[in-house]
């Protein structure tokens, strides 16, 4: 019933990856009839700690906690506490100030603006996804097309269970393989979109209970849809009930402000080198993967964690022991996280949102890598959207923005992301970035998606992009679903659905993503015409040809050097009438002559061809 020496030893040494079973509030039995709740909290520098809540009138004298030796952990037991009641830890500092802190390990919390933790028992949900989670194949060997979602604004007002009914059906119809949810951990400020967390183990009460969230994940799996959750292991806000100065001293944050303050976000960075913080963060990742059956975690703000000078001016950061700017503690944390996840959670994905050229992010820890499975390709995203924003008459001067990403395409295992960050803060929606007339904007958006779906790398698209949301994303309201009643918008959605279908059913587009044996340039240097063409090949050698014209000028009898090819057949065109195009080029099959094929391709058209070598 009491905390064991082994649990506490592992926690204090940073290797307890199930710390959420040790710390927090848990039901324990003392005999057949009696049921107690054990409360435990890490507060090594506290003068005194009490549990206060609905069950004792919030009285600091009613349930005083006792220290567990010299571990810094305090514990207490209550036979009056009940499920659903609120509680906090009342911590008396050595300056005789009372701090009322939410439980860092609470499984459930009050909805904002209230801040107490809520007693909740995680067991009792009957999962129905056994066949899905026991699959043997690695997801890295399969197509991954991710639909990124903010739960509160996909369709406003939906609960976790209502999302399960509506979102899953939509995602499955569109052909995505995964849903990625922006952070669902409890956060006090809607405007943070979930990226400033106070309840790291509490799914937000905005949309329901932990069991309701389990229902959403369960139904996703039963429909063959994987679930990825954004994980915030970098920082936390300064709210009084949160982790800041938890026992009156810097406990979760680094004691030196040059390591802890993240001024651009108004938050505090974790002290990644502290053993108990490592247990907290690694256990948090394991908690979501194990208890909620999550398929993968996308680690937010990895660059912020890796670089000591990230977002800081000279004099505002502290060098590492070698005099450099790399946070060696963060590197070690990521390596420990990767090794733990690989050991404890079969087939779980770790994905890094890392925006620099930090080496070996997806490399194995034994080889000096960080151990992530995938990394967001921010260079591809930036170059591509910068290029697409140009007037087509100027694109020939920036042709390398299309081709340069292939120079490093195999340096890591990448996701090609068009995420929420690209459609906020004045950046405009993807559709608004496209120059030209109304029709030309849609034509170029469809062209952009052909480029994304046929280049090496997994795919990610933010909600609303799939139907050409006109305005920037606004987390306070639903997407503009009425736009799908208009032909151009519905056409974009049909094009994305078709591209998902081709991508997920065509091994050439996902089997060889890590080397040049799966990619061949056919036309790479034609800047004057702003045309590129390339072949993707499957493990059996079968290929798929993509040709993209980034100008409004049709290209007739365009020469493609294709050795050993007899014929090519168009299986997709972004200019199809069904997608909102005009189907300007009617011919779908072309024969080879003297190791070349001469094709016609329309303005702002992206085409995919099957290759016949027989």
Coordinates of C-alpha atoms in Angstrom, one line a residue:
X1 CA 0.0 0.0 0.0
X2 CA 2.9 2.3 0.8
X3 CA 5.4 3.4 -1.8
X4 CA 8.2 0.9 -2.2
X5 CA 11.9 1.6 -1.9
X6 CA 12.4 0.4 -5.4
X7 CA 9.8 2.7 -6.9
X8 CA 11.3 5.7 -5.1
X9 CA 14.9 4.7 -5.9
X10 CA 14.1 4.5 -9.6
X11 CA 12.2 7.8 -9.5
X12 CA 15.1 9.6 -7.8
X13 CA 17.5 8.2 -10.4
X14 CA 15.5 9.2 -13.4
X15 CA 14.7 5.8 -14.7
X16 CA 11.2 5.2 -13.4
X17 CA 9.3 5.2 -16.6
X18 CA 6.1 4.4 -14.7
X19 CA 6.3 7.2 -12.2
X20 CA 2.6 7.9 -12.7
X21 CA 1.9 4.7 -10.9
X22 CA 4.0 5.9 -8.0
X23 CA 3.2 9.6 -7.7
X24 CA -0.2 11.2 -7.7
X25 CA -3.5 9.8 -6.4
X26 CA -4.2 6.1 -6.5
X27 CA -6.9 3.8 -5.0
X28 CA -5.3 1.2 -2.7
X29 CA -7.0 -1.5 -0.6
X30 CA -6.5 -2.1 3.1
X31 CA -8.5 -5.3 3.5
X32 CA -11.6 -6.6 1.7
X33 CA -13.9 -3.8 2.8
X34 CA -11.7 -0.7 3.3
X35 CA -10.6 1.4 0.3
X36 CA -8.1 4.2 0.7
X37 CA -6.7 6.8 -1.7
X38 CA -2.9 7.2 -1.5
X39 CA -1.7 10.7 -2.3
X40 CA 2.0 11.2 -3.0
X41 CA 4.0 14.2 -4.3
X42 CA 7.6 15.2 -4.9
X43 CA 8.4 18.3 -2.9
X44 CA 11.9 17.9 -1.4
X45 CA 12.3 21.4 -0.2
X46 CA 8.9 21.8 1.5
X47 CA 8.6 22.5 5.2
X48 CA 5.3 20.8 5.3
X49 CA 2.8 19.3 2.9
X50 CA -0.9 18.6 3.2
X51 CA -3.6 17.2 0.9
X52 CA -6.6 19.6 0.8
X53 CA -9.9 18.9 -1.0
X54 CA -13.6 18.4 -1.1
X55 CA -13.2 15.5 1.3
X56 CA -11.7 17.5 4.2
X57 CA -13.1 21.0 3.7
X58 CA -9.8 22.2 2.2
X59 CA -8.3 22.2 5.7
X60 CA -4.5 22.2 5.8
X61 CA -4.5 20.4 9.1
X62 CA -6.8 17.5 8.2
X63 CA -4.5 15.4 6.0
X64 CA -0.9 16.1 6.6
X65 CA 1.6 14.2 4.6
X66 CA 4.7 12.3 5.8
X67 CA 8.1 12.2 4.1
X68 CA 9.3 9.0 2.5
X69 CA 12.7 9.1 4.0
X70 CA 15.2 11.3 2.2
X71 CA 13.6 10.8 -1.2
X72 CA 11.8 14.1 -1.3
X73 CA 8.5 12.4 -1.8
X74 CA 5.6 12.8 0.7
X75 CA 2.6 10.6 1.0
X76 CA -0.7 10.4 2.9
X77 CA -3.8 8.2 2.9
X78 CA -7.5 9.1 3.0
X79 CA -10.5 6.8 3.6
X80 CA -13.0 9.6 2.9
X81 CA -11.8 10.8 -0.5
X82 CA -14.0 9.7 -3.4
X83 CA -13.8 9.6 -7.2
X84 CA -14.8 12.9 -8.7
X85 CA -13.7 15.0 -5.7
X86 CA -11.3 17.9 -6.2
X87 CA -8.0 18.2 -4.4
X88 CA -4.6 20.1 -4.3
X89 CA -1.4 19.9 -2.5
X90 CA -0.9 22.6 0.1
X91 CA 2.8 23.2 0.4
X92 CA 4.3 25.2 3.2
X93 CA 7.7 26.7 2.1
X94 CA 10.6 27.5 4.4
X95 CA 9.5 31.1 4.1
X96 CA 6.2 30.1 5.7
X97 CA 4.2 30.8 2.6
X98 CA 1.4 28.4 1.5
X99 CA 1.4 27.3 -2.1
X100 CA -1.7 25.5 -3.4
X101 CA -0.5 23.2 -6.3
X102 CA -2.4 21.0 -8.6
X103 CA -1.1 17.4 -8.7
X104 CA 1.5 17.1 -11.4
X105 CA 0.5 13.5 -11.9
X106 CA -3.3 13.9 -11.8
X107 CA -5.2 11.9 -14.3
X108 CA -8.0 14.5 -14.5
X109 CA -8.3 18.2 -13.8
X110 CA -11.0 20.9 -13.5
X111 CA -11.8 22.7 -16.7
X112 CA -10.6 26.3 -17.0
X113 CA -10.8 28.7 -15.2
X114 CA -10.8 26.3 -12.2
X115 CA -7.5 24.7 -11.4
X116 CA -7.9 21.8 -9.0
X117 CA -7.0 18.2 -9.7
X118 CA -9.8 15.6 -9.7
X119 CA -9.7 12.1 -8.3
X120 CA -10.1 9.7 -11.2
X121 CA -9.6 6.0 -11.7
X122 CA -8.1 5.1 -15.1
X123 CA -9.2 1.4 -15.1
X124 CA -12.6 0.3 -16.1
X125 CA -12.7 1.1 -19.8
X126 CA -13.1 -2.0 -22.0
X127 CA -10.9 -1.6 -25.0
X128 CA -11.9 -3.2 -28.4
X129 CA -8.8 -2.5 -30.4
X130 CA -6.7 -5.6 -29.6
X131 CA -6.3 -6.6 -33.2
X132 CA -5.0 -3.2 -34.1
X133 CA -2.5 -2.7 -31.4
X134 CA -1.2 -6.3 -31.7
X135 CA -0.2 -5.9 -35.3
X136 CA 3.3 -7.0 -36.1
X137 CA 4.4 -4.7 -38.9
X138 CA 6.3 -1.5 -38.3
X139 CA 4.4 1.6 -39.3
X140 CA 7.6 3.1 -40.8
X141 CA 7.4 0.5 -43.5
X142 CA 3.8 1.6 -44.4
X143 CA 2.3 4.7 -45.9
X144 CA 1.6 7.4 -43.3
X145 CA -0.7 10.2 -44.2
X146 CA -1.6 12.4 -41.2
X147 CA -4.6 14.7 -40.7
X148 CA -3.6 17.3 -38.1
X149 CA -6.6 18.3 -35.9
X150 CA -7.4 20.9 -33.2
X151 CA -10.2 19.1 -31.3
X152 CA -12.0 22.4 -30.4
X153 CA -12.2 23.9 -33.8
X154 CA -12.5 21.0 -36.3
X155 CA -16.2 21.4 -35.5
X156 CA -16.8 23.5 -32.5
X157 CA -18.6 22.1 -29.5
X158 CA -17.9 18.4 -30.1
X159 CA -16.9 16.1 -27.2
X160 CA -14.4 13.3 -27.5
X161 CA -17.2 10.8 -28.1
X162 CA -18.8 13.1 -30.7
X163 CA -15.5 13.5 -32.5
X164 CA -15.3 9.7 -32.5
X165 CA -18.6 9.6 -34.4
X166 CA -17.9 12.4 -36.9
X167 CA -14.1 12.9 -37.3
X168 CA -13.2 9.2 -37.8
X169 CA -15.8 8.7 -40.5
X170 CA -14.5 11.8 -42.3
X171 CA -10.8 10.8 -42.0
X172 CA -11.5 7.3 -43.2
X173 CA -13.4 8.6 -46.2
X174 CA -10.6 10.9 -47.1
X175 CA -8.0 8.1 -46.9
X176 CA -5.8 9.4 -44.2
X177 CA -4.0 6.8 -42.2
X178 CA -3.5 8.8 -39.0
X179 CA -5.0 11.6 -37.0
X180 CA -2.6 13.9 -35.2
X181 CA -4.2 15.8 -32.3
X182 CA -2.7 19.0 -31.1
X183 CA -1.9 18.8 -27.4
X184 CA -4.8 17.3 -25.4
X185 CA -3.1 17.7 -22.0
X186 CA -4.8 20.1 -19.7
X187 CA -4.0 23.8 -20.3
X188 CA -5.5 26.9 -18.7
X189 CA -5.4 29.2 -21.8
X190 CA -7.3 28.4 -25.0
X191 CA -5.0 30.7 -27.0
X192 CA -2.0 28.5 -26.3
X193 CA -3.7 25.7 -28.4
X194 CA -2.6 23.3 -25.7
X195 CA 1.1 24.0 -26.0
X196 CA 1.3 25.5 -22.5
X197 CA 0.4 22.6 -20.2
X198 CA -0.3 22.5 -16.5
X199 CA -1.8 19.0 -16.3
X200 CA 0.7 16.8 -18.1
X201 CA -1.2 13.6 -17.2
X202 CA -4.7 15.0 -17.5
X203 CA -6.5 15.0 -20.9
X204 CA -8.3 18.3 -21.1
X205 CA -11.7 18.4 -19.5
X206 CA -12.9 20.7 -22.3
X207 CA -14.2 17.7 -24.3
X208 CA -14.9 15.0 -21.7
X209 CA -13.2 12.5 -19.3
X210 CA -10.2 10.3 -19.7
X211 CA -12.6 7.4 -20.5
X212 CA -14.2 9.5 -23.2
X213 CA -10.8 10.1 -24.7
X214 CA -10.1 6.4 -24.6
X215 CA -13.3 5.9 -26.5
X216 CA -12.1 8.2 -29.3
X217 CA -8.7 6.4 -29.6
X218 CA -10.4 3.0 -29.4
X219 CA -12.8 3.9 -32.2
X220 CA -10.0 5.2 -34.3
X221 CA -8.2 1.9 -34.0
X222 CA -11.3 -0.1 -34.8
X223 CA -11.5 1.9 -38.0
X224 CA -7.9 1.3 -38.8
X225 CA -6.9 4.9 -38.0
X226 CA -3.7 5.6 -36.0
X227 CA -3.6 8.3 -33.4
X228 CA -0.6 10.6 -32.8
X229 CA -0.7 13.2 -30.0
X230 CA 1.5 16.3 -29.8
X231 CA 3.7 16.0 -26.7
X232 CA 5.0 19.0 -24.9
X233 CA 8.2 18.1 -23.1
X234 CA 10.0 21.3 -23.5
X235 CA 8.4 23.9 -21.2
X236 CA 5.5 24.8 -19.0
X237 CA 3.7 28.1 -18.1
X238 CA 4.1 30.1 -14.9
X239 CA 0.5 29.7 -13.6
X240 CA 0.4 29.6 -9.8
X241 CA -1.1 26.2 -9.6
X242 CA 1.4 24.7 -12.0
X243 CA 5.0 23.4 -11.8
X244 CA 6.8 26.8 -11.3
X245 CA 8.6 27.0 -8.0
X246 CA 6.6 23.9 -7.0
X247 CA 7.8 23.6 -3.4
X248 CA 9.0 27.2 -3.2
X249 CA 12.2 26.4 -5.1
X250 CA 13.0 25.7 -8.7
X251 CA 12.1 22.0 -8.9
X252 CA 11.0 21.3 -12.5
X253 CA 12.7 24.3 -14.0
X254 CA 16.5 24.9 -14.0
X255 CA 17.6 27.1 -11.1
X256 CA 19.6 29.4 -13.5
X257 CA 17.3 31.7 -15.4
X258 CA 19.7 31.5 -18.4
X259 CA 18.6 27.9 -18.7
X260 CA 15.0 28.1 -17.7
X261 CA 13.5 31.3 -19.0
X262 CA 11.9 31.1 -22.5
X263 CA 11.0 34.7 -23.0
X264 CA 9.4 34.5 -26.4
X265 CA 6.6 32.2 -25.0
X266 CA 6.6 33.5 -21.4
X267 CA 7.3 30.0 -20.1
X268 CA 9.9 28.0 -18.3
X269 CA 12.0 25.2 -19.7
X270 CA 12.3 21.9 -17.8
X271 CA 15.6 21.0 -16.1
X272 CA 16.3 18.1 -18.4
X273 CA 19.3 16.9 -16.4
X274 CA 17.4 16.5 -13.1
X275 CA 16.7 12.9 -12.4
X276 CA 13.2 13.3 -11.1
X277 CA 12.3 15.6 -14.0
X278 CA 13.5 12.8 -16.4
X279 CA 11.3 10.3 -14.6
X280 CA 8.4 12.8 -14.9
X281 CA 8.8 13.4 -18.6
X282 CA 9.6 9.9 -19.8
X283 CA 6.8 8.5 -17.7
X284 CA 4.5 11.1 -19.3
X285 CA 5.3 9.8 -22.7
X286 CA 4.9 6.2 -21.6
X287 CA 1.6 7.1 -19.9
X288 CA 0.0 8.3 -23.1
X289 CA 1.3 5.4 -25.2
X290 CA 0.3 2.7 -22.7
X291 CA -2.8 4.0 -20.9
X292 CA -4.4 5.6 -24.0
X293 CA -3.0 3.3 -26.6
X294 CA -1.6 6.2 -28.5
X295 CA 0.4 5.2 -31.6
X296 CA 2.9 8.0 -31.6
X297 CA 4.0 11.2 -30.0
X298 CA 5.1 14.3 -31.9
X299 CA 7.6 16.1 -29.7
X300 CA 7.0 19.9 -29.8
X301 CA 9.7 22.5 -29.9
X302 CA 12.7 20.1 -30.0
X303 CA 15.0 22.8 -31.3
X304 CA 14.2 24.9 -28.2
X305 CA 15.3 22.0 -26.1
X306 CA 18.5 21.2 -28.0
X307 CA 20.0 24.7 -28.2
X308 CA 20.9 26.6 -25.1
X309 CA 20.8 29.9 -27.1
X310 CA 17.5 29.3 -28.8
X311 CA 15.5 32.5 -28.8
X312 CA 18.1 34.2 -26.6
X313 CA 20.4 37.2 -27.0
X314 CA 24.1 37.1 -26.1
X315 CA 24.5 37.1 -22.3
X316 CA 21.1 35.4 -21.9
X317 CA 22.2 31.8 -22.1
X318 CA 24.6 29.5 -20.3
X319 CA 27.2 27.5 -22.2
X320 CA 27.5 23.7 -21.7
X321 CA 30.5 22.1 -20.0
X322 CA 32.4 22.1 -23.3
X323 CA 31.7 25.8 -24.0
X324 CA 29.1 25.0 -26.7
X325 CA 25.4 25.8 -27.3
X326 CA 24.0 22.3 -27.3
X327 CA 21.9 21.2 -24.3
X328 CA 23.7 18.0 -23.5
X329 CA 21.1 17.1 -20.9
X330 CA 18.3 17.4 -23.5
X331 CA 20.3 15.2 -25.9
X332 CA 20.6 12.5 -23.2
X333 CA 16.9 12.8 -22.3
X334 CA 15.8 12.2 -25.9
X335 CA 18.1 9.2 -26.1
X336 CA 16.7 7.8 -22.9
X337 CA 13.2 8.5 -24.1
X338 CA 13.8 6.7 -27.3
X339 CA 15.3 3.6 -25.7
X340 CA 12.5 3.4 -23.2
X341 CA 9.7 3.8 -25.7
X342 CA 11.3 1.1 -28.0
X343 CA 11.5 -1.2 -25.0
X344 CA 8.1 -0.6 -23.5
X345 CA 5.8 0.3 -26.4
X346 CA 5.9 -1.9 -29.5
X347 CA 5.7 0.0 -32.8
X348 CA 5.1 3.4 -31.1
X349 CA 6.4 6.4 -33.2
X350 CA 8.4 9.3 -31.9
X351 CA 8.3 12.3 -34.2
X352 CA 10.4 15.4 -33.8
X353 CA 9.3 18.9 -34.7
X354 CA 12.9 20.1 -35.2
X355 CA 13.5 23.1 -37.4
X356 CA 17.3 23.2 -37.7
X357 CA 20.0 21.0 -39.2
X358 CA 20.8 19.3 -36.0
X359 CA 22.4 16.0 -37.1
X360 CA 21.2 12.5 -36.6
X361 CA 17.8 13.3 -35.1
X362 CA 16.4 10.0 -36.4
X363 CA 19.6 8.1 -35.8
X364 CA 19.9 5.4 -33.2
X365 CA 21.2 6.5 -29.7
X366 CA 24.0 3.9 -29.9
X367 CA 25.3 5.8 -32.9
X368 CA 25.0 9.1 -31.3
X369 CA 21.5 9.9 -32.6
X370 CA 18.5 11.2 -30.7
X371 CA 16.4 8.1 -31.5
X372 CA 13.4 9.7 -33.2
X373 CA 11.6 7.6 -35.8
X374 CA 10.6 10.6 -38.0
X375 CA 11.5 14.3 -38.2
X376 CA 9.4 17.1 -39.6
X377 CA 11.1 18.4 -42.8
X378 CA 10.8 22.1 -42.1
X379 CA 13.3 23.0 -44.9
X380 CA 11.0 21.3 -47.5
X381 CA 8.0 23.1 -46.1
X382 CA 9.6 26.5 -46.1
X383 CA 11.2 26.2 -49.5
X384 CA 8.0 24.9 -51.1
X385 CA 5.6 27.5 -49.7
X386 CA 8.1 30.2 -50.5
X387 CA 8.3 29.0 -54.0
X388 CA 4.5 28.7 -54.4
X389 CA 4.0 32.2 -53.2
X390 CA 6.0 33.6 -56.1
X391 CA 4.5 35.1 -59.2
X392 CA 5.0 32.3 -61.7
X393 CA 7.0 34.6 -64.0
X394 CA 9.7 34.7 -61.3
X395 CA 9.7 31.1 -60.3
X396 CA 12.4 30.2 -62.8
X397 CA 14.9 32.2 -60.8
X398 CA 14.1 30.2 -57.7
X399 CA 13.9 26.7 -59.2
X400 CA 16.3 25.3 -56.6
X401 CA 13.6 25.7 -54.0
X402 CA 11.9 22.8 -55.7
X403 CA 15.0 20.6 -56.2
X404 CA 17.2 21.4 -53.2
X405 CA 15.2 19.4 -50.7
X406 CA 16.3 16.3 -52.5
X407 CA 19.9 17.2 -51.5
X408 CA 19.2 16.2 -47.9
X409 CA 16.0 14.1 -48.4
X410 CA 17.7 10.9 -47.1
X411 CA 19.8 12.4 -44.3
X412 CA 16.8 11.7 -41.9
X413 CA 13.5 9.9 -42.1
X414 CA 11.2 12.8 -42.8
X415 CA 7.5 13.9 -42.6
X416 CA 6.6 16.5 -45.2
X417 CA 4.4 18.9 -43.1
X418 CA 1.9 21.6 -44.0
X419 CA 0.9 22.1 -40.4
X420 CA -1.2 24.6 -38.3
X421 CA 1.8 26.8 -37.9
X422 CA 1.7 27.7 -41.6
X423 CA -1.8 29.0 -41.6
X424 CA -1.8 31.5 -38.6
X425 CA -0.2 34.8 -37.5
X426 CA -0.6 36.6 -40.8
X427 CA 1.0 33.8 -42.9
X428 CA -2.3 33.4 -44.7
X429 CA -4.0 30.1 -45.6
X430 CA -2.3 27.8 -48.1
X431 CA -4.9 28.8 -50.7
X432 CA -4.3 32.5 -50.1
X433 CA -0.6 32.1 -50.7
X434 CA -1.2 31.0 -54.3
X435 CA -0.9 33.9 -56.7
X436 CA -3.2 34.7 -59.7
X437 CA -6.9 34.5 -60.3
X438 CA -9.5 32.6 -58.4
X439 CA -9.2 29.5 -60.7
X440 CA -5.4 29.7 -60.7
X441 CA -5.2 29.7 -56.9
X442 CA -7.1 26.4 -56.8
X443 CA -5.1 24.9 -59.6
X444 CA -1.8 25.7 -57.8
X445 CA -3.1 24.3 -54.5
X446 CA -3.9 21.0 -56.2
X447 CA -0.5 21.1 -57.9
X448 CA 1.1 21.7 -54.5
X449 CA -0.5 18.6 -53.1
X450 CA 0.6 16.4 -56.0
X451 CA 4.2 17.5 -55.2
X452 CA 3.8 16.7 -51.5
X453 CA 2.2 13.3 -52.0
X454 CA 4.7 12.1 -54.6
X455 CA 8.0 13.2 -52.9
X456 CA 9.8 11.0 -50.5
X457 CA 8.6 11.3 -46.9
X458 CA 5.5 10.7 -44.8
X459 CA 2.6 13.2 -45.2
X460 CA 0.9 15.7 -42.9
X461 CA -1.9 18.1 -43.7
X462 CA -3.6 20.5 -41.3
X463 CA -7.4 20.4 -41.1
X464 CA -9.1 22.7 -43.6
X465 CA -6.2 22.5 -46.1
X466 CA -7.8 19.6 -47.7
X467 CA -10.7 21.7 -49.0
X468 CA -8.9 25.0 -49.5
X469 CA -9.9 26.9 -46.4
X470 CA -9.8 30.6 -47.5
X471 CA -9.0 32.4 -44.2
X472 CA -6.4 31.6 -41.6
X473 CA -7.2 29.1 -39.0
X474 CA -9.1 30.5 -36.0
X475 CA -9.1 28.2 -32.9
X476 CA -12.2 30.0 -31.6
X477 CA -14.5 28.7 -34.3
X478 CA -15.2 25.8 -36.6
X479 CA -13.6 25.4 -40.0
X480 CA -15.6 26.9 -42.8
X481 CA -17.3 23.7 -43.8
X482 CA -19.8 25.6 -45.9
X483 CA -17.1 26.1 -48.5
X484 CA -17.3 22.5 -49.4
X485 CA -20.6 23.3 -51.1
X486 CA -18.7 25.3 -53.7
X487 CA -17.2 23.4 -56.7
X488 CA -13.6 24.5 -56.4
X489 CA -13.4 23.7 -52.7
X490 CA -15.1 20.3 -53.1
X491 CA -12.8 19.7 -56.1
X492 CA -9.7 20.2 -53.9
X493 CA -11.1 17.8 -51.4
X494 CA -11.8 15.1 -54.0
X495 CA -8.2 15.6 -55.3
X496 CA -6.8 15.0 -51.8
X497 CA -8.9 12.0 -51.4
X498 CA -7.7 10.6 -54.7
X499 CA -4.0 11.4 -53.8
X500 CA -4.4 9.6 -50.5
X501 CA -5.8 6.6 -52.3
X502 CA -2.9 6.5 -54.8
X503 CA -0.3 7.1 -52.0
X504 CA -1.6 4.4 -49.7
X505 CA -2.1 1.8 -52.4
X506 CA 1.1 2.3 -54.4
X507 CA 4.3 0.8 -52.9
X508 CA 6.5 3.0 -55.2
X509 CA 5.4 6.0 -53.1
X510 CA 6.4 4.7 -49.7
X511 CA 8.6 1.6 -49.8
X512 CA 11.9 3.2 -50.6
X513 CA 12.0 6.5 -48.8
X514 CA 15.5 6.5 -47.4
X515 CA 17.8 6.3 -50.4
X516 CA 18.3 7.1 -54.1
X517 CA 17.4 3.6 -55.1
X518 CA 13.8 4.7 -54.8
X519 CA 14.0 8.1 -56.5
X520 CA 15.2 9.2 -59.9
X521 CA 15.2 12.7 -61.4
X522 CA 13.9 12.8 -65.0
X523 CA 13.8 16.5 -65.4
X524 CA 15.5 18.5 -62.7
X525 CA 17.2 21.6 -64.3
X526 CA 14.4 23.0 -66.5
X527 CA 14.1 26.3 -64.7
X528 CA 13.0 28.1 -67.8
X529 CA 9.8 26.1 -68.1
X530 CA 9.5 25.6 -64.3
X531 CA 8.9 21.9 -64.9
X532 CA 10.2 19.0 -62.8
X533 CA 9.7 15.3 -63.3
X534 CA 10.8 12.3 -61.3
X535 CA 10.3 8.6 -60.8
X536 CA 9.6 6.8 -57.5
X537 CA 10.3 3.1 -57.4
X538 CA 9.1 0.3 -55.3
X539 CA 11.2 -2.6 -53.9
X540 CA 10.2 -4.7 -56.9
X541 CA 11.5 -2.0 -59.3
X542 CA 8.1 -0.8 -60.5
X543 CA 8.0 2.9 -61.0
X544 CA 5.6 5.8 -60.9
X545 CA 6.4 9.0 -62.9
X546 CA 5.3 12.5 -61.7
X547 CA 5.5 15.5 -63.9
X548 CA 4.7 19.0 -62.5
X549 CA 4.3 22.3 -64.4
X550 CA 4.5 25.3 -62.1
X551 CA 3.5 27.9 -64.7
X552 CA 0.2 28.6 -66.4
X553 CA 1.7 27.9 -69.8
X554 CA 0.9 24.5 -71.3
X555 CA 3.9 22.5 -72.5
X556 CA 3.3 20.5 -75.6
X557 CA 5.5 17.6 -76.7
X558 CA 7.6 18.0 -73.6
X559 CA 10.5 15.7 -73.8
X560 CA 11.2 13.2 -70.9
X561 CA 14.3 11.0 -71.2
X562 CA 13.0 7.6 -70.1
X563 CA 15.4 4.7 -70.9
X564 CA 13.8 1.3 -71.3
X565 CA 10.2 2.6 -71.1
X566 CA 7.7 1.6 -73.7
X567 CA 4.6 3.5 -72.7
X568 CA 3.3 5.7 -69.8
X569 CA -0.3 6.0 -68.8
X570 CA -1.7 9.0 -66.8
X571 CA -3.5 7.8 -63.7
X572 CA -4.0 11.2 -62.1
X573 CA -4.1 14.8 -63.2
X574 CA -4.7 17.7 -60.9
X575 CA -6.5 19.4 -63.8
X576 CA -9.4 16.9 -63.9
X577 CA -12.8 18.3 -64.1
X578 CA -13.8 16.3 -61.0
X579 CA -11.2 18.3 -59.0
X580 CA -12.2 21.7 -60.3
X581 CA -9.9 21.8 -63.3
X582 CA -10.6 22.1 -67.0
X583 CA -8.9 18.9 -68.3
X584 CA -7.1 20.9 -70.9
X585 CA -4.9 18.0 -72.0
X586 CA -6.9 15.0 -73.1
X587 CA -4.3 12.4 -74.0
X588 CA -3.6 9.9 -71.2
X589 CA -1.2 7.5 -72.9
X590 CA 2.1 8.2 -74.5
X591 CA 4.5 5.9 -76.3
X592 CA 8.3 6.0 -76.2
X593 CA 10.6 6.9 -79.1
X594 CA 14.4 6.7 -78.9
X595 CA 14.5 6.4 -75.1
X596 CA 12.2 9.4 -74.6
X597 CA 8.6 10.2 -74.2
X598 CA 7.0 13.4 -75.4
X599 CA 4.0 14.5 -73.4
X600 CA 1.6 17.3 -73.3
X601 CA 1.1 18.9 -69.9
X602 CA -1.3 21.8 -69.0
X603 CA -0.6 24.9 -67.1
X604 CA -0.4 24.5 -63.3
X605 CA -0.9 20.7 -63.8
X606 CA 0.5 17.9 -61.8
X607 CA 0.3 14.4 -63.4
X608 CA 1.1 10.9 -62.2
X609 CA 1.9 8.2 -64.7
X610 CA 2.2 4.4 -64.6
X611 CA 5.3 3.2 -66.4
X612 CA 5.2 0.2 -68.8
X613 CA 8.5 -1.3 -69.6
X614 CA 7.2 -4.5 -71.2

